[in-house]
mmCIF file of C-alpha atoms in Angstrom:
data_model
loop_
_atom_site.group_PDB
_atom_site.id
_atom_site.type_symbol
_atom_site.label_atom_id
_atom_site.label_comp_id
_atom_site.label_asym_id
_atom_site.label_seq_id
_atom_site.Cartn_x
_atom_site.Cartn_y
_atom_site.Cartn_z
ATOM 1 C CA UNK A 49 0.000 0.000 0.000
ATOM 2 C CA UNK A 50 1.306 3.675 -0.843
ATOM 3 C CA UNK A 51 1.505 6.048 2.093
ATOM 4 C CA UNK A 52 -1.511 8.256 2.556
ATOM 5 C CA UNK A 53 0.737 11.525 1.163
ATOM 6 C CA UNK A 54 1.807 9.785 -2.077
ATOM 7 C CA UNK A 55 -2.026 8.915 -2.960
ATOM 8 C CA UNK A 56 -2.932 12.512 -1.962
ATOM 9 C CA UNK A 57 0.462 13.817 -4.069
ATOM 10 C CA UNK A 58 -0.585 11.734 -6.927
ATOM 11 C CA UNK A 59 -4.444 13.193 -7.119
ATOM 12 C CA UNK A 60 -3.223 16.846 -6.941
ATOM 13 C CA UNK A 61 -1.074 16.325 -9.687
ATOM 14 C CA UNK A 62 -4.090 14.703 -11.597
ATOM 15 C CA UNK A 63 -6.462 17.527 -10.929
ATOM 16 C CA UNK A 64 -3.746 19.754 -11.714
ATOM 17 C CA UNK A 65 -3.777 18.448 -15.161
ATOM 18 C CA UNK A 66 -7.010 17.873 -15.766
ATOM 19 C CA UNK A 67 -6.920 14.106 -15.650
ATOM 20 C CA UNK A 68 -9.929 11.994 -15.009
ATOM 21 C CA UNK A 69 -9.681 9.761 -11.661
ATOM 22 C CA UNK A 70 -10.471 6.329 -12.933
ATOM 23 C CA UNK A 71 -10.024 4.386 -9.364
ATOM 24 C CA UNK A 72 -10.824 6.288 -6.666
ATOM 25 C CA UNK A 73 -12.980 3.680 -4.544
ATOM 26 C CA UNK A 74 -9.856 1.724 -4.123
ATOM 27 C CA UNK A 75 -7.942 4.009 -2.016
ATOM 28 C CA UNK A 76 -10.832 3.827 0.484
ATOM 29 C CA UNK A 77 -8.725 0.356 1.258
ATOM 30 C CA UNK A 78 -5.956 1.682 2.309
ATOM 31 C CA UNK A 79 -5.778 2.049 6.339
ATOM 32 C CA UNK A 80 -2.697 4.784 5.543
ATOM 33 C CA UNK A 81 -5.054 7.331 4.604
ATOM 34 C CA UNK A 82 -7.575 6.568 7.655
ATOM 35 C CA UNK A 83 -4.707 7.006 10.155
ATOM 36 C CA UNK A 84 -4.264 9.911 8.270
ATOM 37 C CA UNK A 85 -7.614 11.324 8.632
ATOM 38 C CA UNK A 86 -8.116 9.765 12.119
ATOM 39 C CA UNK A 87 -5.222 12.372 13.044
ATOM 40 C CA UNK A 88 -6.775 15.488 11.785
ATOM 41 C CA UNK A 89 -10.269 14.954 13.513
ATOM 42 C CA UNK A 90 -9.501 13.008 16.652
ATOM 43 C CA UNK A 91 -8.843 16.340 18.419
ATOM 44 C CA UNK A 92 -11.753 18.392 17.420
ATOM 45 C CA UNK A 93 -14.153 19.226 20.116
ATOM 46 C CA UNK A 94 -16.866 17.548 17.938
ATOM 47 C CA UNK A 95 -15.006 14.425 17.997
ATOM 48 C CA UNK A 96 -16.063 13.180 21.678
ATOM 49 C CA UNK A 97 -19.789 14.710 20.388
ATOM 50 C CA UNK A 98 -21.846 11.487 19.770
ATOM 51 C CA UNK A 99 -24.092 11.134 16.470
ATOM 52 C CA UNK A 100 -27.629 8.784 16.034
ATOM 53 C CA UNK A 101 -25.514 6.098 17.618
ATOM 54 C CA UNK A 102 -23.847 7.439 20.236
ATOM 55 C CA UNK A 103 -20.180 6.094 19.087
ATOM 56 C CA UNK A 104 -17.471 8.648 19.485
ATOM 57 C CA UNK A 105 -13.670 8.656 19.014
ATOM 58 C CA UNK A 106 -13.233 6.933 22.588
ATOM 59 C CA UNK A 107 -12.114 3.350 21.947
ATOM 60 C CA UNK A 108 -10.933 3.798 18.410
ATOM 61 C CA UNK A 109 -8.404 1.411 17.249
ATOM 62 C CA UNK A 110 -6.480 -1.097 13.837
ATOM 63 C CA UNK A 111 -9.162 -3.099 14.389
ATOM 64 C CA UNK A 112 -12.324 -0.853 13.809
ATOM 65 C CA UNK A 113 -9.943 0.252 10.835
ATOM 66 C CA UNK A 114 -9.403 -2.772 9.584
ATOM 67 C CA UNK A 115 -13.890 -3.347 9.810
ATOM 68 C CA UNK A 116 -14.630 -0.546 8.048
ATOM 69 C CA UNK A 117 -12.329 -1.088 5.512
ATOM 70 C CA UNK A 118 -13.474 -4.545 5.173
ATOM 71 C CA UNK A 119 -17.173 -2.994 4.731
ATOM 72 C CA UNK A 120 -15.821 -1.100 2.099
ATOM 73 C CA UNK A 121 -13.958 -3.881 0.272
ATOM 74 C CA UNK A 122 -17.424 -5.577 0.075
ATOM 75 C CA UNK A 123 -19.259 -2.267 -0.674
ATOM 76 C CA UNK A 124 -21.377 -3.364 2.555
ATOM 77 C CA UNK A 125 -20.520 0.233 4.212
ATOM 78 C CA UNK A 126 -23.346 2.495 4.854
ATOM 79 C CA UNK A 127 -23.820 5.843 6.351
ATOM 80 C CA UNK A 128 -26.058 6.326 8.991
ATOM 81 C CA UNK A 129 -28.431 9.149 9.303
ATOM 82 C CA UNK A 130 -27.422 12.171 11.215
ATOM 83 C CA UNK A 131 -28.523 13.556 14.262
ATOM 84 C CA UNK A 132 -30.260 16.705 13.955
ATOM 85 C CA UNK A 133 -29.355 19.654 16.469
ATOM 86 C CA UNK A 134 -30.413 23.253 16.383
ATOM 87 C CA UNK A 135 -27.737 25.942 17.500
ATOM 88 C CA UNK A 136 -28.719 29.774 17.594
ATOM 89 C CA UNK A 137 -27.893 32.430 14.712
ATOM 90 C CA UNK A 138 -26.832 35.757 15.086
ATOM 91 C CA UNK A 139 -30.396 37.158 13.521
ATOM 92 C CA UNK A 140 -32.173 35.104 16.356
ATOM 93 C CA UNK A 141 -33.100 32.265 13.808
ATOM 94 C CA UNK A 142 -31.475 28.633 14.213
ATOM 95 C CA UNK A 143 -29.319 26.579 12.208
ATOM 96 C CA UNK A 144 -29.984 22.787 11.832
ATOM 97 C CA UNK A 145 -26.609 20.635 12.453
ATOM 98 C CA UNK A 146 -26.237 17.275 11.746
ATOM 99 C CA UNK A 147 -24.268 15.350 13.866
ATOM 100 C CA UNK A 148 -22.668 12.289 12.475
ATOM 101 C CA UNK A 149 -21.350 9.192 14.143
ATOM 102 C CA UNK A 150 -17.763 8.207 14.738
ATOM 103 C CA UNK A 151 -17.394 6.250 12.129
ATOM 104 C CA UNK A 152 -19.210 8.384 8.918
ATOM 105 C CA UNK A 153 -16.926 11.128 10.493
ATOM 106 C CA UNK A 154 -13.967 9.090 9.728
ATOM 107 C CA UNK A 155 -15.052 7.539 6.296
ATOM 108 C CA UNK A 156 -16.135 11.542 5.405
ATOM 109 C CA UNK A 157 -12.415 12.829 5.995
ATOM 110 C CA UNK A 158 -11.408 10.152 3.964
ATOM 111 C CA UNK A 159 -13.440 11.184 1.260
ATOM 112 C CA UNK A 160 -12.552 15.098 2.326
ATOM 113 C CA UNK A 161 -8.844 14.266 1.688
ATOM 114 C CA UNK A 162 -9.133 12.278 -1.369
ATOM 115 C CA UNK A 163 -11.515 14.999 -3.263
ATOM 116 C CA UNK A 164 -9.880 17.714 -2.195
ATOM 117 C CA UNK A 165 -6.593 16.888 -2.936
ATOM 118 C CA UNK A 166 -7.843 16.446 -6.488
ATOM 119 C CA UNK A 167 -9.745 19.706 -6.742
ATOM 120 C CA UNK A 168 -7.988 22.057 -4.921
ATOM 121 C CA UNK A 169 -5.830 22.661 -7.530
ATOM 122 C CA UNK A 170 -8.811 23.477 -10.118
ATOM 123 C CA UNK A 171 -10.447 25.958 -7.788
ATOM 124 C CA UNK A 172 -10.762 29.644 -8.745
ATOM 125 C CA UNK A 173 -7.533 31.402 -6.930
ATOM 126 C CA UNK A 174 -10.845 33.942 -5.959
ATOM 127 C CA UNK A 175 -12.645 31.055 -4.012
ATOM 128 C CA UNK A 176 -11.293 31.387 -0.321
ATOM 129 C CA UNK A 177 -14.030 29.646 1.908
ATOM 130 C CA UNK A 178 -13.107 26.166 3.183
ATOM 131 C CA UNK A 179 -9.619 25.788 1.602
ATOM 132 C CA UNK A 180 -6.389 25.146 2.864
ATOM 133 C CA UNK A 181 -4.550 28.400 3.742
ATOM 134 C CA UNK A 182 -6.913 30.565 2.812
ATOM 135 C CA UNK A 183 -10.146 32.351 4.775
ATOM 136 C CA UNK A 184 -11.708 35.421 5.415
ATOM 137 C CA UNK A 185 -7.954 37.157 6.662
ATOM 138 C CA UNK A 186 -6.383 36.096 2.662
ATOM 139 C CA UNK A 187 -9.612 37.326 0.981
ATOM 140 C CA UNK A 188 -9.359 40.712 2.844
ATOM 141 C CA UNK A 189 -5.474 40.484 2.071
ATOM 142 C CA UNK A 190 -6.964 40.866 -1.987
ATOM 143 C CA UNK A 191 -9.212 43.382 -1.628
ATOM 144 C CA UNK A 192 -6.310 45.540 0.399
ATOM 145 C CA UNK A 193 -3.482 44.741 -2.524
ATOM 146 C CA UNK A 194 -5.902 44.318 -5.473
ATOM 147 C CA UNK A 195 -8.981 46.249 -5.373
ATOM 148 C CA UNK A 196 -6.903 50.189 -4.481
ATOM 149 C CA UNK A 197 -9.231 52.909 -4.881
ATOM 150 C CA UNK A 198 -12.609 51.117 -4.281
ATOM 151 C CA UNK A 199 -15.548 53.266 -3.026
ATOM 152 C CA UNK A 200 -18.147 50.656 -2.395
ATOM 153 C CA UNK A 201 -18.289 47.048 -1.697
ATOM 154 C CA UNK A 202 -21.341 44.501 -2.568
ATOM 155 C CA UNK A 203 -21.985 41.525 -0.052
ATOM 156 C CA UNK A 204 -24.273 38.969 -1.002
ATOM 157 C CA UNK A 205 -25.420 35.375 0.559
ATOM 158 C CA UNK A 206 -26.253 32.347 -0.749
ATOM 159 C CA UNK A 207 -29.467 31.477 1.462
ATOM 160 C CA UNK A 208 -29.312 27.972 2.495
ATOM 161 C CA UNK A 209 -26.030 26.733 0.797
ATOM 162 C CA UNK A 210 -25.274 23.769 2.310
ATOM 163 C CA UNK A 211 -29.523 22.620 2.504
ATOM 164 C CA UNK A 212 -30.173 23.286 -1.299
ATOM 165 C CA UNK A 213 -27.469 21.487 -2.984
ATOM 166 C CA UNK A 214 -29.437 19.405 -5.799
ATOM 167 C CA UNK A 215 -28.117 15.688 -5.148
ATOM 168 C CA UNK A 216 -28.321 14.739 -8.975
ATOM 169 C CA UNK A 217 -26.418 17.972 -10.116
ATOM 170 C CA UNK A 218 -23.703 17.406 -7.110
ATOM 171 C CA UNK A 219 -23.199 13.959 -8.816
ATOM 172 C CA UNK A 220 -23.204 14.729 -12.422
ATOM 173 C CA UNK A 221 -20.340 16.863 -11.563
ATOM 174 C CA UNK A 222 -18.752 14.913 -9.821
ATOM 175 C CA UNK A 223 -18.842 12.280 -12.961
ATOM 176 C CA UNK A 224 -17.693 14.599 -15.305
ATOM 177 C CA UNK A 225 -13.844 13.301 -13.896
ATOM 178 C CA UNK A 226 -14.405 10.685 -11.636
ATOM 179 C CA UNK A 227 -15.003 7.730 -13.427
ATOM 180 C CA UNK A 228 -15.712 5.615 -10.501
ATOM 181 C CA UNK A 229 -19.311 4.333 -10.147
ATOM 182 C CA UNK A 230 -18.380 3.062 -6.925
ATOM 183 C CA UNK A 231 -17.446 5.831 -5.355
ATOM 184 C CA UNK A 232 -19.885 7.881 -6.762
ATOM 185 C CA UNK A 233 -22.418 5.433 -5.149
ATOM 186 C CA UNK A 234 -21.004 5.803 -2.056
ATOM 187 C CA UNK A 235 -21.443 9.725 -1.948
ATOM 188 C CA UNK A 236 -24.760 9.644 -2.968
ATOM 189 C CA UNK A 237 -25.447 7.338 -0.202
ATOM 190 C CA UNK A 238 -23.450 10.041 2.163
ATOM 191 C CA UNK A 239 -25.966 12.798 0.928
ATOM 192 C CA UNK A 240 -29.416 10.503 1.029
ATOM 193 C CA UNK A 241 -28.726 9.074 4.379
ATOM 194 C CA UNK A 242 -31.064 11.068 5.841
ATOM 195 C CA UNK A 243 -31.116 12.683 9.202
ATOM 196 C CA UNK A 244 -33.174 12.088 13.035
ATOM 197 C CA UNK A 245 -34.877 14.731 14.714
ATOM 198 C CA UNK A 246 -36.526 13.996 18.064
ATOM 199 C CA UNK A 247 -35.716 10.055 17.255
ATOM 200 C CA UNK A 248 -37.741 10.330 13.771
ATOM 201 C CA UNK A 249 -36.688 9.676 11.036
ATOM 202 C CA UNK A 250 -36.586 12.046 8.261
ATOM 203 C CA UNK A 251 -35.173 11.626 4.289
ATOM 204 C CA UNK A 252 -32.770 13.786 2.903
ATOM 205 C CA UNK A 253 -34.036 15.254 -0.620
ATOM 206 C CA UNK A 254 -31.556 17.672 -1.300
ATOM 207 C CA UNK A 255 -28.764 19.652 0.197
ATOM 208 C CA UNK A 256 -25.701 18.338 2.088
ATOM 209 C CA UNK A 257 -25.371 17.676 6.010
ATOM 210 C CA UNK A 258 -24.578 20.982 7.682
ATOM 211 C CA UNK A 259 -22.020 19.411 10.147
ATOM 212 C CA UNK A 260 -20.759 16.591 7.820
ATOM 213 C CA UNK A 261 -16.999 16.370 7.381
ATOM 214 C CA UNK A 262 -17.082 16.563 3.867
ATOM 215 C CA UNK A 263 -20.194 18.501 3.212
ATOM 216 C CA UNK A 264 -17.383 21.775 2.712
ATOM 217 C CA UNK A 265 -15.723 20.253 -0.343
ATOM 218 C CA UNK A 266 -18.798 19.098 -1.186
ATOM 219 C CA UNK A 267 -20.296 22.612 -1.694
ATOM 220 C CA UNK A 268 -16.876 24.227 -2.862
ATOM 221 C CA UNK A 269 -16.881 21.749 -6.033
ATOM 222 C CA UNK A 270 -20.707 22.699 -6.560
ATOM 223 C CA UNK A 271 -20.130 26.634 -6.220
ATOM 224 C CA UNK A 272 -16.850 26.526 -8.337
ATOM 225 C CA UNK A 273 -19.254 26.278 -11.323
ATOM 226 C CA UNK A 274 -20.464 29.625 -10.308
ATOM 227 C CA UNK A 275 -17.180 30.848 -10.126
ATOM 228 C CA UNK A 276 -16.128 29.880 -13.551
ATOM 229 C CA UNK A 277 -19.787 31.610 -14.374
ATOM 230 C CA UNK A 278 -18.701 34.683 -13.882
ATOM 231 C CA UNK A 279 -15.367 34.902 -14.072
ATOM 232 C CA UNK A 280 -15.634 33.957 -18.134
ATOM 233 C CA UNK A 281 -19.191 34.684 -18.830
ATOM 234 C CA UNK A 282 -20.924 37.728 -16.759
ATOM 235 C CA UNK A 283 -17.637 39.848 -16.063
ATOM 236 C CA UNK A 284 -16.505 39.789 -19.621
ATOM 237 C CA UNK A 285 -20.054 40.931 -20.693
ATOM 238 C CA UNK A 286 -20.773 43.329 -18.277
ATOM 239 C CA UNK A 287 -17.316 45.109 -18.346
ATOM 240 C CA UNK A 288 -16.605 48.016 -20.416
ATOM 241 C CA UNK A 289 -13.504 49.264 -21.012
ATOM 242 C CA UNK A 290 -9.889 48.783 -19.613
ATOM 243 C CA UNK A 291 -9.540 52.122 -17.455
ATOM 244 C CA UNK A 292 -11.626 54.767 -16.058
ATOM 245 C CA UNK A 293 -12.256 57.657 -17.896
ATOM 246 C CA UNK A 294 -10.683 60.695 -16.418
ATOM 247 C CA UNK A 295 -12.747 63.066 -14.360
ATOM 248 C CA UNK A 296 -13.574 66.325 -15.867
ATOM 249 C CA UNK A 297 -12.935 68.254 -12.458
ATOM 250 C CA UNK A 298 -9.175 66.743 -11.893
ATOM 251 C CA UNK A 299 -8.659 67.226 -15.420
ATOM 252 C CA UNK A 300 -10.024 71.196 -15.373
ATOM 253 C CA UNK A 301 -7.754 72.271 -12.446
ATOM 254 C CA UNK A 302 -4.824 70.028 -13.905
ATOM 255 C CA UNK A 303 -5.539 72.552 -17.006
ATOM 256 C CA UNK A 304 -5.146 75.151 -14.945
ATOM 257 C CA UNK A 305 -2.088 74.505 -13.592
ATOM 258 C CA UNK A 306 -0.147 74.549 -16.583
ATOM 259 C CA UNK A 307 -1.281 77.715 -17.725
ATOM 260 C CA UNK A 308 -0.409 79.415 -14.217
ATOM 261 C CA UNK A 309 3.244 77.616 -14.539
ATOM 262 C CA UNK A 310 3.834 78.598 -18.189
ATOM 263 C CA UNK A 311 2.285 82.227 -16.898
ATOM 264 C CA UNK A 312 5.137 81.658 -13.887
ATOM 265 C CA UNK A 313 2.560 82.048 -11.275
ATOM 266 C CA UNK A 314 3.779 79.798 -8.388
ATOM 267 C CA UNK A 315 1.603 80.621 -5.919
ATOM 268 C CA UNK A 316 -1.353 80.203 -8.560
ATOM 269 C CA UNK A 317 0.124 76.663 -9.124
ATOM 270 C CA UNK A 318 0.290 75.891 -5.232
ATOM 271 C CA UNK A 319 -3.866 76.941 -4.816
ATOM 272 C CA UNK A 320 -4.495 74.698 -7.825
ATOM 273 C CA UNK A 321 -2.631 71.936 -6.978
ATOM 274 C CA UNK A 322 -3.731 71.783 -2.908
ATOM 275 C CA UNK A 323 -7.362 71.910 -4.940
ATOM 276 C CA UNK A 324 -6.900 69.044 -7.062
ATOM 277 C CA UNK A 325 -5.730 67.026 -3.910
ATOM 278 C CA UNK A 326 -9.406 66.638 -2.946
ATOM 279 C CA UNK A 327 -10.004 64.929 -6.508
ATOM 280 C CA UNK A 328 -10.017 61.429 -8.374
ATOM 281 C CA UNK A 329 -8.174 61.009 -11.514
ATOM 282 C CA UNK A 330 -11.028 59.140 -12.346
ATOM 283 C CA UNK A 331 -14.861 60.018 -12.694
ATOM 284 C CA UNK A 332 -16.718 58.479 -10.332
ATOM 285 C CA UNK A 333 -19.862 58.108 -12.415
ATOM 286 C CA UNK A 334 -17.834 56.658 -15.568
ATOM 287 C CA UNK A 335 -20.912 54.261 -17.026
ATOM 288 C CA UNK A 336 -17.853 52.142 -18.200
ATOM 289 C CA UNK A 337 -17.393 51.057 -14.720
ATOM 290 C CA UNK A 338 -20.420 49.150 -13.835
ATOM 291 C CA UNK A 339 -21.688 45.644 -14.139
ATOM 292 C CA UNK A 340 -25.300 47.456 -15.000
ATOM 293 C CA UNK A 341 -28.815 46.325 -15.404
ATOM 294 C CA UNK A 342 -31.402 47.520 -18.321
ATOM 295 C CA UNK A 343 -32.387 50.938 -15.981
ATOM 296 C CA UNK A 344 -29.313 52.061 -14.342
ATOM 297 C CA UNK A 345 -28.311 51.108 -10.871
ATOM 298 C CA UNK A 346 -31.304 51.741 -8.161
ATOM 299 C CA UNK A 347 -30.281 52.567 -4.691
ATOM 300 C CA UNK A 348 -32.046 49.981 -2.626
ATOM 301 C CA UNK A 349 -33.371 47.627 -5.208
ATOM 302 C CA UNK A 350 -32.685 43.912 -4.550
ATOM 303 C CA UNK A 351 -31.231 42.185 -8.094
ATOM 304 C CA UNK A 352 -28.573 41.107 -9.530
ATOM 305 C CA UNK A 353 -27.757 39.779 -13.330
ATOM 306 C CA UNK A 354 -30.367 37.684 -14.755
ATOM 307 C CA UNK A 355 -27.321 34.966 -15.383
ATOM 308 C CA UNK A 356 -26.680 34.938 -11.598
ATOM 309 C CA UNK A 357 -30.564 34.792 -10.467
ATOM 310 C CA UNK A 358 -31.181 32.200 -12.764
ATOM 311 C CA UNK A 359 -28.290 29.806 -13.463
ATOM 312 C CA UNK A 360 -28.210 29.968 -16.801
ATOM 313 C CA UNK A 361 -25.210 28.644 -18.448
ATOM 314 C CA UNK A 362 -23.277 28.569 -15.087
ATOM 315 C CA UNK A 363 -24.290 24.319 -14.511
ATOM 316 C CA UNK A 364 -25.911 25.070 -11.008
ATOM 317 C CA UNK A 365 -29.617 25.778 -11.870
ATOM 318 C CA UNK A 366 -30.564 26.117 -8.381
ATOM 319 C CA UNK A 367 -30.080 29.462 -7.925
ATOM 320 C CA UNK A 368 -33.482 30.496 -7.888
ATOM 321 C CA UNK A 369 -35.007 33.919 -7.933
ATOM 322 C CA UNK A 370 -33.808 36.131 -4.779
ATOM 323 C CA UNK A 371 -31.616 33.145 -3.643
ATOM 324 C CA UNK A 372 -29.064 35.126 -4.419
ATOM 325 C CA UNK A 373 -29.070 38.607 -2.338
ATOM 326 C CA UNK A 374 -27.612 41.965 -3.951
ATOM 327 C CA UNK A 375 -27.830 45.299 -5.185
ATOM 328 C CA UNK A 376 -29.319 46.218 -8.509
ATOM 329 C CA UNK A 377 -25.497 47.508 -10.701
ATOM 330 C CA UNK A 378 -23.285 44.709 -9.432
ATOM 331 C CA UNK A 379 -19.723 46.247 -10.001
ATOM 332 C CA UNK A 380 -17.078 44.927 -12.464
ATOM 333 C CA UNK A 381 -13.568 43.488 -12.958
ATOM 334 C CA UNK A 382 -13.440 41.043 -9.639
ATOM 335 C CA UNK A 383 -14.942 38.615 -7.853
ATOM 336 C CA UNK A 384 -14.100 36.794 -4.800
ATOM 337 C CA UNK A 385 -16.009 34.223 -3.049
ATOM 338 C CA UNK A 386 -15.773 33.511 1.100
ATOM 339 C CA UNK A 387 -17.576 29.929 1.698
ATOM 340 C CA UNK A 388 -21.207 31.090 0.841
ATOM 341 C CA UNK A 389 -21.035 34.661 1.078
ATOM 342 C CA UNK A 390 -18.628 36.125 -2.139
ATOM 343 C CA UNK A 391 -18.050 39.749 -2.881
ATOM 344 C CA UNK A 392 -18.364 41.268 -6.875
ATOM 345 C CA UNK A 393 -16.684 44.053 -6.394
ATOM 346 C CA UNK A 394 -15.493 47.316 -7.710
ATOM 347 C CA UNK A 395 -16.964 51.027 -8.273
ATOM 348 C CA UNK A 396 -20.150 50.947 -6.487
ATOM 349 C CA UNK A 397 -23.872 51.152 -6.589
ATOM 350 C CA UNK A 398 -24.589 55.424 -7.129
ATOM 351 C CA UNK A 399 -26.194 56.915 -3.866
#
């Protein structure tokens, strides 16, 4: 058996080049990469936090290993529904959590290592939510080196990320380079296992576990179609022009100045120049700078691109009407993404 980092080594440099992953399934044999995954969740405080079944990480051992992997061998292995807790929100609404047992938390950071080893390298280099290195502090570290002179910034949320993930969409994605029926089987058993709420039971239709180890990369691979969406298709459209146009003010008392130094009035030149100080080079209501809508931008108004509302040609038709949240002249030339909030940015809406 290869050690867990040469598998891992080996699908990164497959991803990076864009080659299909024929034999995934198989690597779910090796007890390399559990050990491997067993040592980045055993100290979590949701570790000792028990699921439907009350197993936890106490007790774990080669042999339980060596069961699950026999499970696997035999494609016998099945996940187990989730255990269903509420924990408070910031707006005073809850948030459902699934809780999954010891085991499905193990088996998911398998999965988790081998899928995101594979498409971390194909990720947008704008996508910073639930990535390696990178989080809300290397996002902000773009807008401070990237996005200089910005006025206004756009937030916008992705209601209920994690709950409306379409289960046959998440898969036909997923086939488009893993070639594994197997494993695919086995994540579409991950997302249908359903969940228990006050010892019911309750079927998962849609959406991922909220809680689930590998419900992150799950949801990063589904969004990076949205990514690629407007990255090639809604900021090439919407953006006009390279540059800014110059404002008429700067450009007026920058006029003036050269007159009063070919006149040889310094002290004319020093007014003028302390003047233009106050100014932008460029004009702040250049049309060219906008992502705009048929109308012109409306302070207030909730929209965003039809493209975005709708899905179209971005692979994730989901995105219904006012699931995505914004303001009506979504801004050009970048776009960065923070788990399921993400930032088009530039210029602003006009006030």
């Amino acid at each position: 058996m290869q050690s867990a980092e040469s598998v891992l080594n080996v699908l990164r440099e497959r991803g990076r080049r864009g080659l299909p992953c024929n034999e995934l399934y198989r690597q779910l044999f090796n007890p390399d990469l559990y050990l491997a995954a067993y040592g980045r969740i055993y100290s979590n405080d949701g570790a000792m936090t028990p699921g439907a079944c009350g197993e936890t990480a106490d007790g774990m051992s080669m042999a339980k290993i060596g069961r699950i992997i026999d499970a696997m061998r035999h494609e016998r292995y099945r996940f187990q529904p989730v255990r269903r807790v509420y924990i408070p929100k910031k707006n005073g609404k809850r948030r459902p959590l699934g809780l999954p047992s010891w085991a499905d938390k193990l088996v998911g950071e398998v999965v988790r290592l081998l899928l995101e080893a594979y498409y971390e390298p194909r990720f947008s280099r704008r996508s910073h939510g639930f990535r390696p290195r990178r989080g809300c502090h290397t996002a902000l570290s773009e807008i401070v080196e990237t996005w200089g002179g910005t006025t206004w910034f756009i937030e916008a949320d992705i209601a209920d990320c994690f709950g409306s993930i379409d289960h046959e969409i998440m898969l036909s994605i997923l086939s488009e380079k893993i070639h594994d029926n197997r494993f695919l089987r086995l994540i579409k058993q991950m997302l249908q296992a359903g969940y228990l709420e006050d010892w019911e039971y309750n079927a998962t239709l849609s959406g991922a576990p909220q809680g689930g180890v590998a419900s992150p990369i799950l949801s990063n691979i589904y969004l990076d179609r949205l990514d690629t969406f407007v990255e090639t298709v809604l900021i090439p459209q919407y953006t006009r022009g390279k540059r800014r146009a110059p404002n008429p003010a700067y450009t007026k008392k920058t006029d003036a100045i050269h007159r009063a130094r070919k006149r040889g009035d310094h002290v004319a030149v020093r007014q003028w120049r302390k003047a233009r100080r106050n100014l932008s080079y460029g004009d702040p209501n250049d049309p060219r700078d906008w992502i705009g809508l048929p109308g012109g931008p409306v302070f207030g108004q909730v929209e965003v691109p039809r493209g975005l509302r709708s899905g179209a040609g971005c692979g994730v038709p989901g995105w219904a009407a006012g699931q995505v949240a914004g303001i009506q002249g979504v801004p050009a030339a970048a776009w960065t993404r923070t788990s399921r909030t993400f930032w088009p940015a530039r210029a602003a809406v006009a006030m």
